Amino acid sequence: MSIAPSITINETSGITFLNVDNTFATAQISLYGGHILSFIPKSDGIERLWVSPHAYMNGEKPIRGGIPICWPWFSDDHGREKGALPAHGFLRSQIWQLKSSEDTENGTVITLAPAFTRADGFEYDCQVTLKIIIGKKLSVNLTTHNTGIIPFTYNTALHSYFEVQDINQVELKGLKGNYRDKTDDFAVKETPIPYRFSQETDRIHEHAAKEIGLYDKEAKRIQINSAGHDSIVVWNPWQSAASISDMDAFAYKQMICVETAVTSGQEIQPGDQHTLTQIIS
């Protein structure tokens, strides 16, 4: 298989990285976890994604930051006791395979697939592919195809970490309606307007917003478009970051997670497929 000219490949501590440099942007993807780590449009030179300086970059643990792939369950919603199965599923801790890559007039198109999709907690026949387009925008498309003879239901998310200058001056626009507050025993609350941050935040928004603007110091920094989802998850650990082994105690000030997610169950009939999409600009 030929590799697109815009891609260079390097390996560090046993992890293979794809480094993309084309007309529109630079990006970095780890084959461990099928994990996008960086996206910098050349139009402004501003990094969109945040990766923890203390992230495990040796395959010992899933990488903290970038865009982790949550599949086939979200968080610990796998039907067993917490900790019985890996949080957010098992795709983010395996080696993905590069299936194809090409340079087009719209950017670099990369297709990845995990080594396996059947494991403890999810034993159905399916194929998963991750299609990434690095152009003026970053397009991430996670497709699950039911190749078996019975339907199955799963949850999934693109658990994106976005880099910000100061969380105290960040505002999200585009969310409305109710959310479930994980920090308050999943109490149902009304989305705040303006949507700003002053404490630990872990919310599942039941309004599946298609467009969200992330404003940093009153200037629009990032546009997040979503499709194929039923919810948006917003997370910032605030001072509890100090208890997370692969985060700095003050790292919460420079990041916010806005996740395109399926948290209420997506059923796929035999022969059908579902695609979860997030587009970042």
Tab-separated table of C-alpha atoms in Angstrom:
chain	number	residue	atom	x	y	z
A	1	MET	CA	0.000	0.000	0.000
A	2	SER	CA	1.384	3.402	-0.972
A	3	ILE	CA	1.401	6.208	1.590
A	4	ALA	CA	0.124	9.677	0.656
A	5	PRO	CA	3.030	12.124	0.046
A	6	SER	CA	1.748	14.461	2.791
A	7	ILE	CA	2.315	11.750	5.430
A	8	THR	CA	5.518	10.867	7.227
A	9	ILE	CA	5.686	8.016	9.713
A	10	ASN	CA	7.755	7.738	12.863
A	11	GLU	CA	7.831	5.457	15.870
A	12	THR	CA	8.561	6.449	19.458
A	13	SER	CA	8.413	4.193	22.519
A	14	GLY	CA	6.671	1.518	20.470
A	15	ILE	CA	3.889	3.799	19.172
A	16	THR	CA	3.594	4.564	15.464
A	17	PHE	CA	2.610	8.127	14.547
A	18	LEU	CA	1.315	9.505	11.255
A	19	ASN	CA	2.454	13.109	10.743
A	20	VAL	CA	0.463	15.033	8.137
A	21	ASP	CA	1.671	18.241	6.494
A	22	ASN	CA	-0.372	19.432	3.511
A	23	THR	CA	-1.494	22.702	1.923
A	24	PHE	CA	-4.182	23.260	4.544
A	25	ALA	CA	-2.933	22.020	7.907
A	26	THR	CA	-0.649	19.853	9.954
A	27	ALA	CA	-1.886	16.977	12.091
A	28	GLN	CA	-0.637	14.012	14.071
A	29	ILE	CA	-2.351	10.648	14.551
A	30	SER	CA	-1.295	7.794	16.825
A	31	LEU	CA	-2.046	4.282	15.565
A	32	TYR	CA	-2.280	3.317	19.226
A	33	GLY	CA	-5.948	4.038	19.848
A	34	GLY	CA	-6.610	5.450	16.363
A	35	HIS	CA	-6.016	8.678	18.232
A	36	ILE	CA	-5.827	12.162	16.668
A	37	LEU	CA	-3.384	14.238	18.724
A	38	SER	CA	-3.012	17.499	16.821
A	39	PHE	CA	-4.736	19.643	14.205
A	40	ILE	CA	-3.282	23.033	13.273
A	41	PRO	CA	-4.843	24.863	10.298
A	42	LYS	CA	-2.274	26.873	8.361
A	43	SER	CA	-4.796	29.698	7.977
A	44	ASP	CA	-4.182	30.788	11.585
A	45	GLY	CA	-1.529	28.426	13.004
A	46	ILE	CA	-3.594	27.747	16.129
A	47	GLU	CA	-3.660	24.278	17.688
A	48	ARG	CA	-7.226	23.041	18.161
A	49	LEU	CA	-6.556	19.971	20.324
A	50	TRP	CA	-5.085	19.628	23.812
A	51	VAL	CA	-2.891	16.733	24.939
A	52	SER	CA	-1.740	16.381	28.525
A	53	PRO	CA	2.025	16.877	28.982
A	54	HIS	CA	1.812	13.864	31.330
A	55	ALA	CA	-0.055	11.619	28.875
A	56	TYR	CA	1.244	8.054	28.607
A	57	MET	CA	2.824	7.929	25.151
A	58	ASN	CA	4.170	4.390	25.382
A	59	GLY	CA	1.023	2.275	25.090
A	60	GLU	CA	0.845	1.645	28.832
A	61	LYS	CA	-2.469	3.502	29.145
A	62	PRO	CA	-4.859	5.287	26.744
A	63	ILE	CA	-3.574	8.720	25.734
A	64	ARG	CA	-4.983	11.659	27.708
A	65	GLY	CA	-6.059	14.363	25.264
A	66	GLY	CA	-6.641	14.748	21.545
A	67	ILE	CA	-9.645	12.760	20.305
A	68	PRO	CA	-10.007	9.414	22.089
A	69	ILE	CA	-12.406	6.900	20.516
A	70	CYS	CA	-15.073	5.654	22.943
A	71	TRP	CA	-16.648	2.393	21.678
A	72	PRO	CA	-18.785	0.263	22.173
A	73	TRP	CA	-19.801	1.875	25.448
A	74	PHE	CA	-19.415	5.313	26.997
A	75	SER	CA	-17.784	5.750	30.414
A	76	ASP	CA	-18.657	2.682	32.525
A	77	ASP	CA	-22.068	2.102	30.941
A	78	HIS	CA	-21.355	-1.524	30.035
A	79	GLY	CA	-23.891	-3.287	32.265
A	80	ARG	CA	-21.384	-4.581	34.795
A	81	GLU	CA	-19.831	-3.248	37.964
A	82	LYS	CA	-17.666	-0.158	37.549
A	83	GLY	CA	-14.132	-1.190	36.729
A	84	ALA	CA	-15.101	-4.673	35.529
A	85	LEU	CA	-14.443	-3.585	31.944
A	86	PRO	CA	-12.267	-0.743	30.598
A	87	ALA	CA	-13.887	2.700	30.760
A	88	HIS	CA	-14.991	3.977	27.334
A	89	GLY	CA	-14.543	0.558	25.733
A	90	PHE	CA	-11.587	-1.215	24.171
A	91	LEU	CA	-10.809	0.563	20.892
A	92	ARG	CA	-8.714	3.320	22.457
A	93	SER	CA	-6.197	0.831	23.850
A	94	GLN	CA	-5.388	-1.265	20.798
A	95	ILE	CA	-3.254	-0.816	17.706
A	96	TRP	CA	-5.185	0.419	14.657
A	97	GLN	CA	-4.233	-0.431	11.096
A	98	LEU	CA	-3.711	2.072	8.302
A	99	LYS	CA	-6.050	0.885	5.534
A	100	SER	CA	-5.599	3.701	3.017
A	101	SER	CA	-4.380	7.265	2.557
A	102	GLU	CA	-4.490	9.744	-0.287
A	103	ASP	CA	-3.998	13.432	-0.981
A	104	THR	CA	-7.008	15.117	-2.599
A	105	GLU	CA	-7.933	18.670	-3.522
A	106	ASN	CA	-9.739	18.916	-0.173
A	107	GLY	CA	-6.935	17.550	1.970
A	108	THR	CA	-5.410	14.294	3.184
A	109	VAL	CA	-7.845	11.388	3.582
A	110	ILE	CA	-6.822	8.603	5.989
A	111	THR	CA	-8.774	5.442	6.787
A	112	LEU	CA	-7.968	3.367	9.870
A	113	ALA	CA	-9.468	0.201	11.346
A	114	PRO	CA	-8.988	-1.416	14.760
A	115	ALA	CA	-7.317	-4.811	15.067
A	116	PHE	CA	-10.504	-6.351	16.487
A	117	THR	CA	-14.076	-5.381	17.419
A	118	ARG	CA	-15.163	-8.420	19.448
A	119	ALA	CA	-14.104	-8.569	23.092
A	120	ASP	CA	-15.487	-9.164	26.567
A	121	GLY	CA	-18.605	-7.024	26.914
A	122	PHE	CA	-19.329	-6.813	23.161
A	123	GLU	CA	-19.439	-10.016	21.156
A	124	TYR	CA	-21.159	-9.090	17.901
A	125	ASP	CA	-19.999	-9.254	14.304
A	126	CYS	CA	-19.182	-5.808	12.965
A	127	GLN	CA	-16.581	-3.697	11.206
A	128	VAL	CA	-15.401	-0.312	12.459
A	129	THR	CA	-13.587	2.262	10.333
A	130	LEU	CA	-12.266	5.705	11.162
A	131	LYS	CA	-12.098	8.110	8.229
A	132	ILE	CA	-10.119	11.290	8.888
A	133	ILE	CA	-9.926	14.218	6.502
A	134	ILE	CA	-7.261	16.827	7.256
A	135	GLY	CA	-8.044	19.928	5.213
A	136	LYS	CA	-9.198	23.432	6.054
A	137	LYS	CA	-11.263	21.581	8.647
A	138	LEU	CA	-10.690	18.345	10.533
A	139	SER	CA	-13.407	15.812	9.698
A	140	VAL	CA	-13.622	12.686	11.861
A	141	ASN	CA	-16.043	9.908	10.869
A	142	LEU	CA	-16.415	6.745	12.948
A	143	THR	CA	-18.512	4.133	11.112
A	144	THR	CA	-19.837	0.901	12.623
A	145	HIS	CA	-21.166	-1.686	10.155
A	146	ASN	CA	-23.227	-4.651	11.403
A	147	THR	CA	-21.850	-7.635	9.482
A	148	GLY	CA	-23.740	-10.200	11.558
A	149	ILE	CA	-27.236	-11.683	11.452
A	150	ILE	CA	-28.700	-10.074	14.591
A	151	PRO	CA	-29.119	-6.405	15.564
A	152	PHE	CA	-27.015	-4.870	18.314
A	153	THR	CA	-27.030	-1.652	20.312
A	154	TYR	CA	-23.969	0.316	21.303
A	155	ASN	CA	-22.816	3.693	22.609
A	156	THR	CA	-19.893	5.698	21.311
A	157	ALA	CA	-18.201	9.101	21.419
A	158	LEU	CA	-15.499	11.253	19.918
A	159	HIS	CA	-14.125	12.420	23.266
A	160	SER	CA	-12.432	15.585	21.972
A	161	TYR	CA	-10.165	17.680	24.192
A	162	PHE	CA	-9.919	21.279	22.962
A	163	GLU	CA	-7.101	23.647	23.850
A	164	VAL	CA	-8.115	26.999	25.378
A	165	GLN	CA	-6.189	29.949	26.774
A	166	ASP	CA	-8.145	30.329	30.020
A	167	ILE	CA	-11.103	28.153	31.069
A	168	ASN	CA	-12.375	31.023	33.217
A	169	GLN	CA	-12.976	33.048	30.050
A	170	VAL	CA	-14.438	30.259	27.890
A	171	GLU	CA	-18.053	30.274	26.718
A	172	LEU	CA	-19.946	27.660	24.703
A	173	LYS	CA	-22.737	28.714	22.366
A	174	GLY	CA	-25.275	26.427	20.717
A	175	LEU	CA	-26.361	24.195	23.606
A	176	LYS	CA	-29.857	24.384	25.093
A	177	GLY	CA	-32.468	22.325	26.928
A	178	ASN	CA	-31.741	19.859	29.709
A	179	TYR	CA	-28.592	18.040	30.711
A	180	ARG	CA	-27.812	15.249	33.161
A	181	ASP	CA	-25.256	16.320	35.775
A	182	LYS	CA	-22.854	13.484	36.619
A	183	THR	CA	-21.382	15.557	39.483
A	184	ASP	CA	-24.842	15.669	41.117
A	185	ASP	CA	-26.055	12.067	40.820
A	186	PHE	CA	-27.259	12.670	37.231
A	187	ALA	CA	-29.801	15.294	38.291
A	188	VAL	CA	-31.601	16.855	35.317
A	189	LYS	CA	-30.844	20.575	35.017
A	190	GLU	CA	-31.354	23.404	32.557
A	191	THR	CA	-28.474	24.424	30.324
A	192	PRO	CA	-27.018	27.729	31.584
A	193	ILE	CA	-26.955	30.815	29.392
A	194	PRO	CA	-24.323	32.141	29.123
A	195	TYR	CA	-22.546	28.785	29.273
A	196	ARG	CA	-19.355	29.431	31.238
A	197	PHE	CA	-17.187	27.500	33.680
A	198	SER	CA	-16.336	28.005	37.341
A	199	GLN	CA	-16.276	24.456	38.757
A	200	GLU	CA	-15.988	20.783	37.882
A	201	THR	CA	-18.263	20.028	34.929
A	202	ASP	CA	-19.446	16.625	33.712
A	203	ARG	CA	-22.683	16.943	31.751
A	204	ILE	CA	-24.582	14.876	29.212
A	205	HIS	CA	-26.644	17.279	27.124
A	206	GLU	CA	-29.776	15.638	25.742
A	207	HIS	CA	-30.068	18.319	23.060
A	208	ALA	CA	-27.941	16.961	20.229
A	209	ALA	CA	-26.659	20.313	19.016
A	210	LYS	CA	-25.337	20.194	15.453
A	211	GLU	CA	-23.236	23.353	15.797
A	212	ILE	CA	-21.341	24.600	18.841
A	213	GLY	CA	-19.103	27.639	19.034
A	214	LEU	CA	-16.261	27.651	21.546
A	215	TYR	CA	-15.355	31.220	22.505
A	216	ASP	CA	-12.128	31.954	24.358
A	217	LYS	CA	-11.648	35.445	25.821
A	218	GLU	CA	-14.779	36.507	23.892
A	219	ALA	CA	-13.231	35.624	20.505
A	220	LYS	CA	-14.514	32.594	18.623
A	221	ARG	CA	-11.745	30.013	18.727
A	222	ILE	CA	-13.290	26.733	17.519
A	223	GLN	CA	-16.378	25.638	15.601
A	224	ILE	CA	-17.613	22.105	16.366
A	225	ASN	CA	-20.145	20.468	14.027
A	226	SER	CA	-21.657	17.074	14.800
A	227	ALA	CA	-23.812	14.416	13.130
A	228	GLY	CA	-25.032	10.925	13.952
A	229	HIS	CA	-25.162	11.711	17.670
A	230	ASP	CA	-27.886	11.869	20.322
A	231	SER	CA	-26.042	13.989	22.879
A	232	ILE	CA	-23.158	16.336	23.591
A	233	VAL	CA	-20.937	15.682	26.608
A	234	VAL	CA	-19.082	18.567	28.260
A	235	TRP	CA	-16.303	17.813	30.746
A	236	ASN	CA	-13.676	19.675	32.719
A	237	PRO	CA	-12.276	18.100	35.927
A	238	TRP	CA	-11.396	21.456	37.512
A	239	GLN	CA	-9.371	20.996	40.704
A	240	SER	CA	-9.932	17.232	40.724
A	241	ALA	CA	-7.366	17.173	37.895
A	242	ALA	CA	-4.821	16.941	40.702
A	243	SER	CA	-6.028	13.399	41.412
A	244	ILE	CA	-5.677	12.244	37.786
A	245	SER	CA	-2.300	10.580	37.298
A	246	ASP	CA	-1.747	11.764	33.724
A	247	MET	CA	-2.849	15.379	34.230
A	248	ASP	CA	-1.147	18.356	35.825
A	249	ALA	CA	-2.999	19.875	38.797
A	250	PHE	CA	-3.616	23.079	36.833
A	251	ALA	CA	-4.143	21.518	33.398
A	252	TYR	CA	-7.897	22.104	33.642
A	253	LYS	CA	-7.273	25.784	32.892
A	254	GLN	CA	-6.131	25.039	29.320
A	255	MET	CA	-8.673	22.420	28.185
A	256	ILE	CA	-12.339	21.640	27.740
A	257	CYS	CA	-13.910	18.463	26.408
A	258	VAL	CA	-16.860	18.882	24.034
A	259	GLU	CA	-17.769	15.384	22.923
A	260	THR	CA	-19.961	14.256	20.045
A	261	ALA	CA	-21.644	11.198	21.513
A	262	VAL	CA	-24.255	8.474	21.461
A	263	THR	CA	-25.166	7.826	25.107
A	264	SER	CA	-28.744	6.494	24.869
A	265	GLY	CA	-28.022	3.526	22.602
A	266	GLN	CA	-27.765	3.250	18.819
A	267	GLU	CA	-29.276	0.114	17.307
A	268	ILE	CA	-27.905	-1.225	14.037
A	269	GLN	CA	-29.759	-3.874	12.037
A	270	PRO	CA	-27.856	-6.582	10.129
A	271	GLY	CA	-26.299	-5.119	7.014
A	272	ASP	CA	-26.786	-1.526	8.165
A	273	GLN	CA	-24.244	0.959	9.447
A	274	HIS	CA	-24.053	4.085	11.572
A	275	THR	CA	-21.569	6.962	11.352
A	276	LEU	CA	-20.667	9.374	14.139
A	277	THR	CA	-19.137	12.589	12.780
A	278	GLN	CA	-17.348	15.561	14.280
A	279	ILE	CA	-15.983	18.420	12.168
A	280	ILE	CA	-13.590	20.885	13.776
A	281	SER	CA	-12.596	24.268	12.368
